[in-house]
Amino acid sequence: MNSSYLPSSLQSILFTFRPCFTAPTFENFVALACGWILCPGVHTISRAIIAASAQGLADKGHSAYYRFLSQARWSVDEVGRTLFGLLLPFLPRQIEAAVDDTLCHRTGPQLFGAGMHHDSATSTYGGAGGRRASFAFGHNWVVLSLWMPFPWNPERGIAIPVLLRLYRSKKRCPKEQYTKRTKLAFEMLATLCSWLPEDRQLDLAGDGEYACQTLLRKLPDAVVFTGPMTMNAALYAKPGQRAGRGRPRLKGRRLRSPEGRARTGTWRKHVVRLYGRDVTILIQTWTCLWYTVTGVREVRVVLTRDPKGRWQDRAYFCTDPRRSAEQILARYSHRWNLEVAFASAKQT
C-alpha cells in the first residue's frame, strides 16, 4: 500500500487507529476504508477493493481483504474506543447518546448470524392501508451512537456510531449464545460508561423497545435515559413515610395512566424547539414512579397532544425529574439522527 496517495488530513485520522491492529491488518483497514470512501455507486466490499486498487491503495488479492472481516485479529470495541477519543474534545460536558437497532438486508444460505427480522422500513403503523408488519432476511445490528452537535449550530447535529453488536435470533443460534437486543444495549452502555472521563455525564435516548426494565432497572445513577412511555403504563406516587414497623414501602398509591390523564387532565400550550423549528403542542407533565420499568427511580412524564389533531397523544419520560418538558422533548428528538445515519449508510 502506498500511503503517499492519501491526503494528510485523512492520514492523521486513519493512523490514529493503528494501535487497534497488527501491521498487515492495519494496511488492509486503510485500503478498505479509503476504498469505501472512493467507491462510486453501490457500496460492496469487492467494489471498495477495486476502488482502492485503482488509486494504488490495495495491492493484495481480494481474499486478504475479506479475511480482514472474517478472520483477522482485531476488536470492534477497541476501534470504537479510539473513535470516541477522537470525538471527545468536540463533545459537550453532557454527552448525548442514542441506542437503536437496524436491519441490513443480506442473502445467502451460509451467511453467519443472518435471519428473518422485523423490517420497520417497509412496515406500516396505521393510516389508510392499516397496520402491516413486514419481515426480511439479513443482519440485525444493535448500535450505540453519540450525538455530535454542529459547531455553527448547536441545536443540530449528527449521530456517529461507536459501538455495535450483532443480534442473533433464537432460531438461528444455540440457546446458550442467545442474548436479547436490550441486554446487548446494556452491555454497550456499560462499555461506554467505562470510557467516560470523570467530568462528563451521559444522556441516553432510545425508542420503546429499549425503554424497559432490562436496560433501566440497573441504569447507573450518572446516566439519564429519555424515551417513550406506553399510554397504559402503571404509574405510582412516591411512598410516604413509614408508620410503625415493617419493610418500607417501595411505591405509593396508584396514579392515573397517561391515557387517563389525556382524557381528564388540564393541557397547557407550549412552543418547543424540535427538529430545527418551533412547534406548538399541548403538554401535561408530572413526576411519579414507573415501578415496573425504572423501579424506585423517580421519572418525569411528558404527555403531548397535537392541537390540530393530526397525531395521536403520546407520552415520554426522563429519569431526571428536574428537567423541563421542553428539554425532554428536545433531547428525544435528537434520537432521530441515528435513523438518518442508518439511512445514509445504507443508501449512500
Short mmCIF file of C-alpha atoms in Angstrom, two decimals:
data_model
loop_
_atom_site.label_atom_id
_atom_site.label_comp_id
_atom_site.label_asym_id
_atom_site.label_seq_id
_atom_site.Cartn_x
_atom_site.Cartn_y
_atom_site.Cartn_z
CA MET A 1 0.00 0.00 0.00
CA ASN A 2 1.29 3.43 -0.92
CA SER A 3 0.10 5.89 1.74
CA SER A 4 1.51 8.85 -0.21
CA TYR A 5 -1.74 8.86 -2.19
CA LEU A 6 -3.66 9.77 0.99
CA PRO A 7 -4.34 13.40 1.92
CA SER A 8 -2.57 14.37 5.14
CA SER A 9 -5.88 15.16 6.87
CA LEU A 10 -7.18 11.65 6.18
CA GLN A 11 -3.85 10.09 7.11
CA SER A 12 -3.90 11.71 10.55
CA ILE A 13 -7.34 10.23 11.24
CA LEU A 14 -6.65 6.74 9.93
CA PHE A 15 -3.26 6.42 11.62
CA THR A 16 -4.92 7.13 14.98
CA PHE A 17 -6.41 3.65 14.70
CA ARG A 18 -3.05 1.95 14.15
CA PRO A 19 -2.77 0.54 17.73
CA CYS A 20 -6.04 -1.38 17.14
CA PHE A 21 -4.46 -3.66 14.51
CA THR A 22 -1.37 -5.62 13.62
CA ALA A 23 0.77 -4.08 10.86
CA PRO A 24 -0.65 -6.21 7.97
CA THR A 25 -4.22 -5.84 9.26
CA PHE A 26 -3.82 -2.08 9.53
CA GLU A 27 -2.83 -1.92 5.85
CA ASN A 28 -5.99 -3.81 4.96
CA PHE A 29 -8.04 -1.49 7.17
CA VAL A 30 -6.68 1.62 5.43
CA ALA A 31 -7.27 0.10 1.99
CA LEU A 32 -10.88 -0.82 2.77
CA ALA A 33 -11.65 2.50 4.48
CA CYS A 34 -10.27 4.51 1.55
CA GLY A 35 -11.91 2.24 -0.99
CA TRP A 36 -15.24 2.69 0.76
CA ILE A 37 -14.86 6.48 0.53
CA LEU A 38 -13.82 6.39 -3.13
CA CYS A 39 -16.28 3.71 -4.26
CA PRO A 40 -18.90 5.07 -6.71
CA GLY A 41 -22.40 3.64 -6.90
CA VAL A 42 -23.41 0.64 -4.79
CA HIS A 43 -21.01 0.10 -1.89
CA THR A 44 -19.86 -3.51 -1.58
CA ILE A 45 -16.58 -4.92 -0.29
CA SER A 46 -15.48 -6.02 -3.76
CA ARG A 47 -16.22 -2.61 -5.27
CA ALA A 48 -14.36 -0.93 -2.38
CA ILE A 49 -11.32 -3.12 -3.08
CA ILE A 50 -11.45 -2.24 -6.78
CA ALA A 51 -11.71 1.48 -5.98
CA ALA A 52 -8.71 1.27 -3.62
CA SER A 53 -6.69 -0.71 -6.18
CA ALA A 54 -7.30 1.93 -8.84
CA GLN A 55 -5.61 4.50 -6.56
CA GLY A 56 -2.69 2.26 -5.62
CA LEU A 57 -4.00 1.72 -2.09
CA ALA A 58 -4.71 -2.03 -2.39
CA ASP A 59 -2.08 -4.38 -3.80
CA LYS A 60 -3.22 -7.73 -2.37
CA GLY A 61 -5.67 -10.35 -3.54
CA HIS A 62 -9.34 -9.89 -2.72
CA SER A 63 -9.30 -12.80 -0.27
CA ALA A 64 -6.86 -10.92 2.01
CA TYR A 65 -9.35 -8.10 2.46
CA TYR A 66 -12.27 -10.45 3.01
CA ARG A 67 -10.25 -12.20 5.73
CA PHE A 68 -9.92 -8.80 7.43
CA LEU A 69 -13.64 -9.02 8.21
CA SER A 70 -13.89 -12.75 8.97
CA GLN A 71 -10.59 -13.94 10.46
CA ALA A 72 -8.22 -11.05 11.28
CA ARG A 73 -7.44 -10.38 14.97
CA TRP A 74 -8.86 -7.01 15.95
CA SER A 75 -11.60 -5.73 18.24
CA VAL A 76 -14.58 -3.65 17.15
CA ASP A 77 -14.77 -2.20 20.68
CA GLU A 78 -11.16 -1.00 20.51
CA VAL A 79 -11.89 0.75 17.23
CA GLY A 80 -14.94 2.34 18.87
CA ARG A 81 -12.88 3.44 21.85
CA THR A 82 -10.33 5.10 19.57
CA LEU A 83 -13.13 6.84 17.66
CA PHE A 84 -14.60 8.00 20.98
CA GLY A 85 -11.24 9.53 21.88
CA LEU A 86 -11.21 11.46 18.60
CA LEU A 87 -14.72 12.81 19.22
CA LEU A 88 -14.37 13.62 22.92
CA PRO A 89 -12.76 17.09 22.53
CA PHE A 90 -15.73 18.19 20.42
CA LEU A 91 -18.48 16.78 22.66
CA PRO A 92 -20.29 18.83 25.34
CA ARG A 93 -19.99 18.04 29.05
CA GLN A 94 -23.39 16.33 28.93
CA ILE A 95 -22.73 13.73 26.22
CA GLU A 96 -25.83 12.63 24.33
CA ALA A 97 -26.09 9.06 23.07
CA ALA A 98 -28.78 7.04 21.31
CA VAL A 99 -29.38 3.30 21.00
CA ASP A 100 -31.40 1.53 18.33
CA ASP A 101 -31.25 -1.48 16.02
CA THR A 102 -31.33 -1.67 12.25
CA LEU A 103 -31.82 -4.38 9.64
CA CYS A 104 -29.23 -4.80 6.88
CA HIS A 105 -30.72 -6.89 4.07
CA ARG A 106 -28.50 -9.82 3.07
CA THR A 107 -28.91 -13.03 1.08
CA GLY A 108 -27.19 -16.42 1.11
CA PRO A 109 -27.78 -19.74 2.93
CA GLN A 110 -24.29 -19.75 4.52
CA LEU A 111 -24.39 -16.18 5.83
CA PHE A 112 -23.38 -16.19 9.51
CA GLY A 113 -25.73 -14.58 12.00
CA ALA A 114 -28.44 -13.69 9.50
CA GLY A 115 -32.13 -14.44 9.97
CA MET A 116 -35.66 -13.17 9.50
CA HIS A 117 -36.25 -9.90 11.35
CA HIS A 118 -38.94 -7.25 11.53
CA ASP A 119 -38.37 -4.64 8.81
CA SER A 120 -39.54 -1.30 10.18
CA ALA A 121 -38.72 0.49 6.91
CA THR A 122 -41.40 -1.41 4.96
CA SER A 123 -43.91 -1.93 7.78
CA THR A 124 -46.88 0.39 8.27
CA TYR A 125 -48.33 1.57 11.57
CA GLY A 126 -51.75 2.85 10.56
CA GLY A 127 -53.24 5.23 8.01
CA ALA A 128 -55.42 4.32 5.05
CA GLY A 129 -53.68 0.98 4.48
CA GLY A 130 -53.97 -0.12 8.10
CA ARG A 131 -51.29 -1.75 10.21
CA ARG A 132 -49.00 -4.21 8.42
CA ALA A 133 -45.85 -5.90 9.73
CA SER A 134 -43.12 -6.77 7.24
CA PHE A 135 -40.15 -9.10 7.67
CA ALA A 136 -36.90 -9.51 5.75
CA PHE A 137 -33.77 -11.66 5.82
CA GLY A 138 -30.47 -10.16 6.89
CA HIS A 139 -28.34 -8.97 9.79
CA ASN A 140 -29.85 -7.12 12.74
CA TRP A 141 -27.39 -4.77 14.42
CA VAL A 142 -27.86 -3.04 17.78
CA VAL A 143 -26.00 0.28 17.57
CA LEU A 144 -24.95 2.81 20.19
CA SER A 145 -24.14 6.25 18.78
CA LEU A 146 -23.03 9.66 20.01
CA TRP A 147 -24.82 12.87 19.05
CA MET A 148 -22.31 15.38 17.70
CA PRO A 149 -23.62 18.99 17.57
CA PHE A 150 -22.53 21.15 14.66
CA PRO A 151 -20.09 23.94 15.64
CA TRP A 152 -22.11 26.50 13.67
CA ASN A 153 -25.50 25.40 15.10
CA PRO A 154 -25.52 23.55 18.45
CA GLU A 155 -29.22 22.76 18.04
CA ARG A 156 -28.49 20.49 15.06
CA GLY A 157 -26.07 17.59 14.79
CA ILE A 158 -25.33 14.11 13.51
CA ALA A 159 -25.22 10.65 15.07
CA ILE A 160 -21.88 8.81 14.93
CA PRO A 161 -21.99 5.06 15.83
CA VAL A 162 -19.22 3.99 18.21
CA LEU A 163 -20.37 0.55 19.39
CA LEU A 164 -22.39 -2.24 17.77
CA ARG A 165 -23.48 -5.82 18.41
CA LEU A 166 -24.93 -8.42 16.06
CA TYR A 167 -28.29 -9.71 17.28
CA ARG A 168 -28.93 -13.39 16.53
CA SER A 169 -32.48 -14.67 16.80
CA LYS A 170 -33.38 -17.67 18.98
CA LYS A 171 -33.97 -19.87 15.95
CA ARG A 172 -30.56 -19.12 14.40
CA CYS A 173 -28.17 -19.61 17.32
CA PRO A 174 -27.56 -22.06 20.19
CA LYS A 175 -29.67 -21.45 23.29
CA GLU A 176 -26.64 -20.63 25.48
CA GLN A 177 -25.48 -17.96 22.99
CA TYR A 178 -28.79 -16.13 22.65
CA THR A 179 -28.85 -12.57 24.00
CA LYS A 180 -31.75 -10.13 23.80
CA ARG A 181 -31.30 -6.83 22.00
CA THR A 182 -31.93 -4.93 25.22
CA LYS A 183 -29.20 -6.87 27.02
CA LEU A 184 -26.78 -6.17 24.17
CA ALA A 185 -27.66 -2.49 24.55
CA PHE A 186 -26.94 -2.63 28.28
CA GLU A 187 -23.55 -4.26 27.65
CA MET A 188 -22.60 -1.49 25.22
CA LEU A 189 -23.82 1.16 27.65
CA ALA A 190 -21.59 -0.28 30.37
CA THR A 191 -18.65 -0.26 27.97
CA LEU A 192 -19.27 3.37 27.01
CA CYS A 193 -19.59 4.39 30.67
CA SER A 194 -16.18 2.84 31.37
CA TRP A 195 -14.65 5.19 28.77
CA LEU A 196 -16.17 8.38 30.19
CA PRO A 197 -13.90 10.84 31.98
CA GLU A 198 -14.97 11.83 35.47
CA ASP A 199 -16.05 15.32 34.34
CA ARG A 200 -18.51 14.01 31.71
CA GLN A 201 -22.05 12.68 32.07
CA LEU A 202 -24.09 10.55 29.70
CA ASP A 203 -27.60 11.22 28.41
CA LEU A 204 -29.09 8.18 26.63
CA ALA A 205 -32.18 8.11 24.40
CA GLY A 206 -33.95 5.07 22.98
CA ASP A 207 -37.25 4.04 21.46
CA GLY A 208 -39.96 1.94 23.07
CA GLU A 209 -38.08 -1.37 22.83
CA TYR A 210 -35.23 -0.03 24.96
CA ALA A 211 -37.44 1.76 27.50
CA CYS A 212 -37.61 -1.46 29.50
CA GLN A 213 -36.52 -2.85 32.85
CA THR A 214 -33.62 -4.85 31.32
CA LEU A 215 -31.89 -1.59 30.49
CA LEU A 216 -33.31 0.78 33.10
CA ARG A 217 -33.51 -1.18 36.36
CA LYS A 218 -29.68 -1.26 36.56
CA LEU A 219 -29.12 2.11 34.92
CA PRO A 220 -26.13 3.86 36.56
CA ASP A 221 -27.01 6.98 38.55
CA ALA A 222 -24.73 9.08 36.32
CA VAL A 223 -26.75 8.10 33.21
CA VAL A 224 -30.05 9.79 32.32
CA PHE A 225 -32.47 7.97 30.00
CA THR A 226 -35.13 9.61 27.83
CA GLY A 227 -37.68 7.64 25.85
CA PRO A 228 -41.36 6.97 25.09
CA MET A 229 -43.83 5.61 27.62
CA THR A 230 -46.79 3.36 26.92
CA MET A 231 -50.13 5.10 27.29
CA ASN A 232 -51.42 2.44 29.71
CA ALA A 233 -48.31 2.50 31.93
CA ALA A 234 -48.89 1.66 35.61
CA LEU A 235 -47.71 4.76 37.49
CA TYR A 236 -47.39 5.31 41.23
CA ALA A 237 -46.76 8.15 43.63
CA LYS A 238 -43.68 8.20 45.82
CA PRO A 239 -44.18 6.26 49.06
CA GLY A 240 -44.94 8.27 52.17
CA GLN A 241 -43.17 7.97 55.49
CA ARG A 242 -43.37 4.56 57.12
CA ALA A 243 -45.81 4.30 60.03
CA GLY A 244 -44.76 1.62 62.52
CA ARG A 245 -42.59 -1.41 61.89
CA GLY A 246 -42.01 -3.45 58.78
CA ARG A 247 -40.28 -3.09 55.47
CA PRO A 248 -40.55 0.39 53.93
CA ARG A 249 -42.91 0.69 51.00
CA LEU A 250 -41.29 0.97 47.59
CA LYS A 251 -44.20 2.75 45.91
CA GLY A 252 -47.17 4.85 46.88
CA ARG A 253 -50.75 4.96 45.68
CA ARG A 254 -51.67 4.13 42.09
CA LEU A 255 -51.95 7.16 39.79
CA ARG A 256 -53.82 7.65 36.56
CA SER A 257 -52.10 6.31 33.47
CA PRO A 258 -51.09 8.71 30.65
CA GLU A 259 -54.21 7.55 28.81
CA GLY A 260 -56.37 8.54 31.77
CA ARG A 261 -54.61 11.89 32.11
CA ALA A 262 -55.19 12.57 28.42
CA ARG A 263 -58.96 12.26 28.94
CA THR A 264 -59.32 14.32 32.12
CA GLY A 265 -56.13 16.35 32.67
CA THR A 266 -55.51 20.04 32.01
CA TRP A 267 -53.47 20.85 28.90
CA ARG A 268 -51.08 23.78 28.55
CA LYS A 269 -49.83 25.19 25.28
CA HIS A 270 -46.04 25.22 24.77
CA VAL A 271 -43.71 26.19 21.95
CA VAL A 272 -40.92 23.62 21.72
CA ARG A 273 -37.85 23.64 19.50
CA LEU A 274 -37.93 20.29 17.67
CA TYR A 275 -36.00 19.18 14.60
CA GLY A 276 -34.71 22.69 13.98
CA ARG A 277 -38.04 24.51 14.11
CA ASP A 278 -40.55 25.82 16.65
CA VAL A 279 -43.52 23.50 17.20
CA THR A 280 -46.68 24.41 19.13
CA ILE A 281 -48.06 21.48 21.16
CA LEU A 282 -50.24 20.83 24.21
CA ILE A 283 -48.45 19.34 27.21
CA GLN A 284 -49.17 17.79 30.58
CA THR A 285 -46.23 16.91 32.85
CA TRP A 286 -45.80 15.39 36.30
CA THR A 287 -43.36 13.28 38.32
CA CYS A 288 -44.05 9.74 39.56
CA LEU A 289 -42.68 6.20 39.75
CA TRP A 290 -42.88 3.78 36.80
CA TYR A 291 -42.12 0.93 39.13
CA THR A 292 -42.31 -1.98 36.67
CA VAL A 293 -39.65 -0.38 34.45
CA THR A 294 -37.47 2.05 36.42
CA GLY A 295 -38.05 0.69 39.92
CA VAL A 296 -37.80 3.28 42.70
CA ARG A 297 -36.11 5.85 40.46
CA GLU A 298 -38.44 8.84 40.04
CA VAL A 299 -39.23 9.94 36.50
CA ARG A 300 -40.79 12.97 34.84
CA VAL A 301 -43.60 12.14 32.42
CA VAL A 302 -44.46 14.41 29.48
CA LEU A 303 -47.81 13.86 27.76
CA THR A 304 -48.19 15.58 24.37
CA ARG A 305 -51.13 16.36 22.09
CA ASP A 306 -51.24 17.88 18.64
CA PRO A 307 -53.55 20.96 18.76
CA LYS A 308 -54.64 20.22 15.18
CA GLY A 309 -55.45 16.59 15.91
CA ARG A 310 -53.22 15.13 13.21
CA TRP A 311 -51.26 12.86 15.58
CA GLN A 312 -52.28 10.63 18.45
CA ASP A 313 -51.47 11.60 22.02
CA ARG A 314 -48.02 10.37 23.07
CA ALA A 315 -46.19 10.05 26.36
CA TYR A 316 -42.46 10.37 27.08
CA PHE A 317 -40.41 10.11 30.26
CA CYS A 318 -37.00 11.03 31.63
CA THR A 319 -35.17 9.55 34.61
CA ASP A 320 -34.10 13.06 35.66
CA PRO A 321 -37.28 14.60 37.19
CA ARG A 322 -35.62 18.05 37.39
CA ARG A 323 -35.73 18.55 33.62
CA SER A 324 -38.43 20.58 31.96
CA ALA A 325 -40.85 19.20 29.39
CA GLU A 326 -39.19 21.27 26.66
CA GLN A 327 -35.76 19.83 27.49
CA ILE A 328 -37.06 16.25 27.48
CA LEU A 329 -38.80 16.56 24.11
CA ALA A 330 -35.83 18.32 22.53
CA ARG A 331 -33.50 15.64 23.84
CA TYR A 332 -35.63 12.81 22.48
CA SER A 333 -35.84 14.48 19.07
CA HIS A 334 -32.03 14.13 18.74
CA ARG A 335 -32.52 10.34 18.64
CA TRP A 336 -33.84 10.69 15.09
CA ASN A 337 -30.32 11.47 13.87
CA LEU A 338 -29.42 7.80 14.36
CA GLU A 339 -32.23 6.85 11.96
CA VAL A 340 -30.76 9.34 9.49
CA ALA A 341 -27.33 7.75 9.95
CA PHE A 342 -28.80 4.31 9.18
CA ALA A 343 -30.49 5.61 6.02
CA SER A 344 -27.34 7.41 4.85
CA ALA A 345 -25.12 4.39 5.47
CA LYS A 346 -27.42 2.07 3.51
CA GLN A 347 -28.35 4.38 0.66
CA THR A 348 -25.07 6.29 0.23
#
